Coordinates of N, CA and C in Angstrom, one line a residue:
M11 N -9.4 -26.1 -19.5 CA -9.6 -26.1 -19.4 C -10.3 -25.2 -17.5
D12 N -10.5 -26.0 -17.0 CA -11.5 -25.5 -15.5 C -10.4 -24.6 -15.3
N13 N -11.5 -23.5 -15.3 CA -10.5 -21.9 -14.0 C -11.5 -21.6 -13.3
R14 N -12.1 -22.4 -12.7 CA -12.7 -22.3 -11.3 C -11.9 -21.8 -10.0
I15 N -12.9 -21.5 -9.8 CA -12.3 -20.8 -8.1 C -12.5 -21.7 -6.5
S16 N -12.0 -22.3 -6.1 CA -12.1 -23.6 -5.3 C -11.7 -22.3 -3.9
I17 N -13.1 -22.6 -3.0 CA -12.8 -21.8 -1.6 C -12.9 -22.8 -0.5
A18 N -12.2 -23.7 0.5 CA -12.2 -24.2 0.9 C -12.9 -23.4 2.6
L19 N -14.5 -24.7 2.6 CA -15.4 -23.8 3.8 C -14.3 -25.8 5.5
Q20 N -13.3 -26.2 5.0 CA -13.3 -26.6 6.6 C -11.8 -26.7 6.8
T21 N -11.1 -25.4 7.7 CA -9.3 -26.1 7.8 C -9.1 -27.0 8.0
P22 N -7.6 -26.9 7.9 CA -7.4 -28.6 8.2 C -7.1 -29.4 10.2
T23 N -8.0 -28.1 10.8 CA -7.6 -28.8 12.2 C -9.9 -29.4 11.7
D24 N -9.9 -29.1 10.8 CA -11.9 -29.3 11.3 C -11.4 -31.1 10.3
V25 N -10.8 -31.1 9.5 CA -10.1 -32.4 8.7 C -10.0 -34.1 9.7
Q26 N -8.6 -32.2 10.4 CA -8.6 -34.0 11.4 C -9.2 -34.3 12.4
T27 N -10.0 -33.8 12.4 CA -10.8 -34.4 13.5 C -12.2 -35.0 13.1
G28 N -12.3 -35.1 11.9 CA -13.7 -35.6 11.4 C -12.9 -36.7 11.3
L29 N -11.9 -36.6 10.6 CA -11.0 -37.6 9.8 C -11.3 -38.8 11.8
A30 N -11.1 -37.8 12.3 CA -10.4 -39.5 14.1 C -11.5 -39.6 14.4
T31 N -12.8 -39.1 14.1 CA -14.2 -39.3 14.1 C -14.4 -40.3 13.6
R32 N -14.5 -39.6 12.1 CA -15.0 -41.7 11.7 C -13.9 -42.0 11.5
F33 N -12.3 -42.4 11.7 CA -11.9 -43.8 12.0 C -12.6 -44.5 13.7
K34 N -12.5 -43.5 14.8 CA -13.6 -44.2 16.2 C -15.0 -44.6 16.0
V35 N -15.3 -44.2 14.8 CA -16.9 -44.4 14.8 C -17.1 -46.0 14.1
R36 N -15.8 -46.5 13.5 CA -15.6 -47.7 12.2 C -14.9 -47.8 13.4
R37 N -14.0 -47.8 14.3 CA -13.2 -49.4 15.2 C -14.2 -49.5 16.4
L38 N -15.2 -48.8 16.3 CA -16.8 -48.3 17.3 C -17.1 -50.3 16.7
H39 N -17.7 -50.4 15.6 CA -18.1 -50.9 14.3 C -18.3 -52.2 14.0
L40 N -16.6 -52.0 13.9 CA -15.9 -53.0 14.2 C -16.2 -54.5 15.7
N41 N -16.6 -54.0 16.2 CA -16.3 -53.9 18.4 C -15.7 -53.7 18.5
L42 N -14.0 -52.5 17.4 CA -12.4 -53.6 18.3 C -12.4 -52.3 19.7
T43 N -11.6 -52.6 20.1 CA -10.8 -51.4 21.9 C -10.0 -51.3 21.0
Q44 N -10.0 -49.3 21.9 CA -8.6 -49.6 21.5 C -7.3 -49.8 21.6
E45 N -7.7 -50.7 22.8 CA -6.4 -51.5 22.4 C -6.2 -52.4 21.8
G46 N -7.2 -53.5 21.4 CA -6.8 -54.8 20.2 C -6.5 -53.6 18.3
L47 N -7.0 -52.3 18.8 CA -7.2 -51.7 17.1 C -5.9 -51.1 17.0
A48 N -4.8 -51.2 18.1 CA -3.2 -50.5 18.6 C -2.2 -52.1 18.7
Q49 N -3.0 -53.2 19.5 CA -2.4 -53.9 19.3 C -2.1 -54.8 17.0
R50 N -3.6 -54.7 16.9 CA -3.4 -55.4 15.0 C -2.8 -54.5 14.8
S51 N -2.7 -53.0 15.2 CA -1.7 -52.2 13.6 C -0.7 -51.7 13.6
G52 N -0.7 -52.6 15.1 CA 1.5 -52.0 14.9 C 0.8 -50.5 16.4
V53 N 0.0 -49.5 15.8 CA 0.1 -48.0 16.9 C 0.4 -48.4 17.8
S54 N 0.9 -47.2 18.0 CA 1.2 -47.5 20.2 C -0.3 -46.8 20.7
W55 N -1.1 -47.8 21.7 CA -2.1 -47.3 22.0 C -2.3 -46.3 22.6
G56 N -1.0 -45.3 23.5 CA -1.2 -44.3 23.5 C -0.8 -42.8 22.0
S57 N -0.6 -43.4 21.3 CA -0.8 -42.9 19.5 C -2.5 -42.4 18.4
L58 N -2.5 -43.6 19.2 CA -4.9 -44.2 18.9 C -5.5 -43.2 20.1
K59 N -5.9 -42.9 21.4 CA -6.1 -42.6 21.6 C -5.7 -41.3 21.1
R60 N -4.5 -40.1 22.0 CA -4.6 -39.1 21.2 C -5.4 -38.8 19.4
F61 N -4.8 -39.6 18.9 CA -5.3 -40.1 17.5 C -7.3 -39.3 17.7
E62 N -7.8 -40.3 18.3 CA -8.9 -40.4 18.5 C -9.6 -39.1 19.4
R63 N -8.9 -38.7 20.2 CA -9.8 -37.2 20.8 C -8.7 -35.4 20.0
T64 N -7.5 -36.3 19.5 CA -7.6 -34.5 19.1 C -7.1 -34.3 17.2
G65 N -6.7 -35.7 15.9 CA -6.7 -35.9 15.1 C -5.2 -35.3 14.9
L66 N -4.1 -36.0 15.5 CA -3.3 -35.7 15.8 C -3.0 -37.2 14.5
I67 N -1.6 -37.5 14.2 CA -1.3 -38.3 14.1 C 0.2 -38.7 12.7
S68 N 0.7 -39.7 12.9 CA 2.0 -39.3 11.7 C 1.0 -40.1 10.3
L69 N 1.7 -40.2 9.8 CA 0.5 -40.6 8.2 C 0.7 -42.3 7.8
D70 N 2.2 -43.0 8.7 CA 3.4 -44.1 8.6 C 1.7 -44.6 9.4
A71 N 1.9 -44.2 10.9 CA -0.1 -44.4 12.4 C -1.7 -44.8 11.2
L72 N -1.8 -43.4 11.2 CA -2.3 -43.8 9.8 C -2.7 -44.8 8.4
L73 N -1.7 -45.1 8.1 CA -2.2 -45.7 7.2 C -2.5 -47.6 8.3
K74 N -1.4 -47.3 8.8 CA -1.6 -48.7 9.3 C -2.8 -49.2 9.9
L75 N -4.0 -48.2 10.6 CA -5.4 -47.4 10.7 C -6.0 -48.6 9.8
A76 N -5.6 -47.7 8.6 CA -6.8 -48.0 7.9 C -6.8 -48.7 7.6
L77 N -5.6 -50.1 7.8 CA -5.7 -51.1 6.8 C -6.4 -51.7 7.4
V78 N -6.3 -51.9 9.1 CA -6.9 -53.0 10.1 C -8.7 -52.4 10.2
L79 N -8.8 -51.1 9.8 CA -9.7 -51.1 10.0 C -10.5 -51.4 8.4
D80 N -9.4 -51.7 7.5 CA -10.4 -51.8 6.2 C -11.0 -50.9 5.0
C81 N -10.0 -49.6 5.8 CA -10.0 -48.3 4.7 C -9.2 -48.5 3.7
L82 N -8.1 -48.7 3.8 CA -6.6 -48.2 3.6 C -7.1 -48.3 1.7
S83 N -7.8 -48.5 0.2 CA -7.8 -48.2 -0.1 C -8.6 -46.9 -0.1
D84 N -8.9 -45.8 0.4 CA -10.0 -44.5 0.9 C -8.9 -44.3 0.3
F85 N -8.4 -44.1 0.7 CA -6.3 -43.6 0.7 C -6.4 -42.6 -1.1
D86 N -6.2 -44.3 -2.1 CA -6.2 -43.9 -3.0 C -6.2 -42.3 -3.9
S87 N -7.9 -42.3 -3.9 CA -8.3 -41.4 -4.9 C -7.8 -39.5 -4.2
V88 N -7.0 -39.9 -3.0 CA -6.0 -37.9 -2.2 C -6.4 -38.0 -3.6
C89 N -6.4 -36.7 -4.0 CA -5.1 -35.4 -5.0 C -5.2 -36.2 -6.3
M90 N -6.6 -36.9 -6.8 CA -6.3 -37.7 -7.6 C -7.0 -37.2 -9.0
T91 N -6.8 -36.5 -9.9 CA -7.8 -35.4 -11.0 C -8.9 -36.5 -11.5
D92 N -9.9 -36.2 -12.0 CA -11.7 -36.8 -12.5 C -11.4 -38.0 -12.7
R93 N -10.2 -38.1 -13.2 CA -10.1 -38.9 -14.5 C -8.5 -40.2 -14.9
G94 N -7.8 -40.5 -12.9 CA -6.8 -40.7 -12.9 C -5.3 -40.0 -12.6
P95 N -4.5 -40.6 -12.5 CA -3.7 -39.9 -12.8 C -2.5 -39.5 -13.7
L96 N -3.2 -40.3 -15.0 CA -3.1 -39.8 -15.8 C -4.1 -39.4 -16.3
A97 N -4.2 -38.2 -16.6 CA -5.4 -37.6 -17.3 C -6.1 -38.3 -19.1
A98 N -4.4 -38.0 -20.0 CA -4.7 -37.8 -21.1 C -4.5 -39.8 -21.7
T99 N -5.6 -40.4 -22.4 CA -5.4 -41.1 -22.7 C -4.8 -41.6 -24.0
T100 N -4.8 -40.9 -24.5 CA -3.7 -41.4 -26.5 C -2.3 -40.3 -26.3
L101 N -1.5 -40.9 -27.7 CA -0.3 -40.2 -27.2 C -1.0 -38.8 -28.2
D102 N -1.9 -38.4 -28.6 CA -1.5 -37.2 -29.5 C -2.3 -36.4 -27.9
E103 N -3.6 -37.0 -26.5 CA -3.8 -36.1 -26.3 C -2.2 -35.5 -24.9
I104 N -1.1 -37.4 -24.8 CA -0.3 -36.8 -24.3 C 0.8 -35.6 -25.0
L105 N 0.7 -35.5 -26.0 CA 1.6 -35.2 -26.2 C 1.2 -33.3 -26.5
Q106 N -0.7 -33.5 -26.3 CA -1.2 -32.3 -26.2 C -0.7 -31.5 -24.7
T107 N -0.9 -32.2 -24.3 CA -0.9 -31.9 -22.4 C 0.4 -31.4 -21.7
P108 N -0.4 -29.8 -21.8 CA 1.3 -29.1 -20.8 C 2.2 -29.6 -20.2
K109 N 2.6 -29.1 -20.2 CA 3.8 -30.2 -18.6 C 3.2 -30.2 -17.9
Q110 N 3.6 -30.4 -17.0 CA 3.9 -30.3 -15.2 C 5.3 -30.0 -14.3
R111 N 4.3 -29.0 -13.6 CA 5.5 -28.3 -12.9 C 6.2 -29.3 -12.2
R112 N 7.6 -29.6 -12.3 CA 8.3 -29.9 -10.7 C 8.8 -28.9 -9.9
K113 N 8.8 -28.0 -10.0 CA 9.8 -26.6 -8.8 C 9.6 -25.6 -8.8
G114 N 8.3 -25.2 -7.8 CA 7.8 -24.4 -7.6 C 8.9 -22.7 -8.2
R115 N 8.0 -21.8 -8.5 CA 8.4 -20.6 -8.2 C 9.5 -20.0 -7.5
I116 N 8.4 -19.7 -6.4 CA 8.1 -18.4 -5.1 C 8.8 -19.4 -4.3
K117 N 9.8 -18.8 -3.0 CA 10.6 -19.7 -1.8 C 9.9 -19.1 -1.0

């Protein structure tokens, strides 16, 4: 079992603005205007402008933009373990794997 302590060097705001910057760079690399990307994705132009400026956007809109920018599959690796969603590969490993919690204890 991995007992390493994780220290986050980025804040959620840092991640948001970095993601917005990467999306903008990809849009420009594909030679798309904001209006063109908004129209192709079904995301309002105002939402796209706000996202590129502040990093704020709904998950649904973000995924629509990612689809048009051909990076939707990048989201498949979010919150995955090193070996995928099911780390165990044999029946013995599955039976020996501790049960995952389905509820939290702290309110």
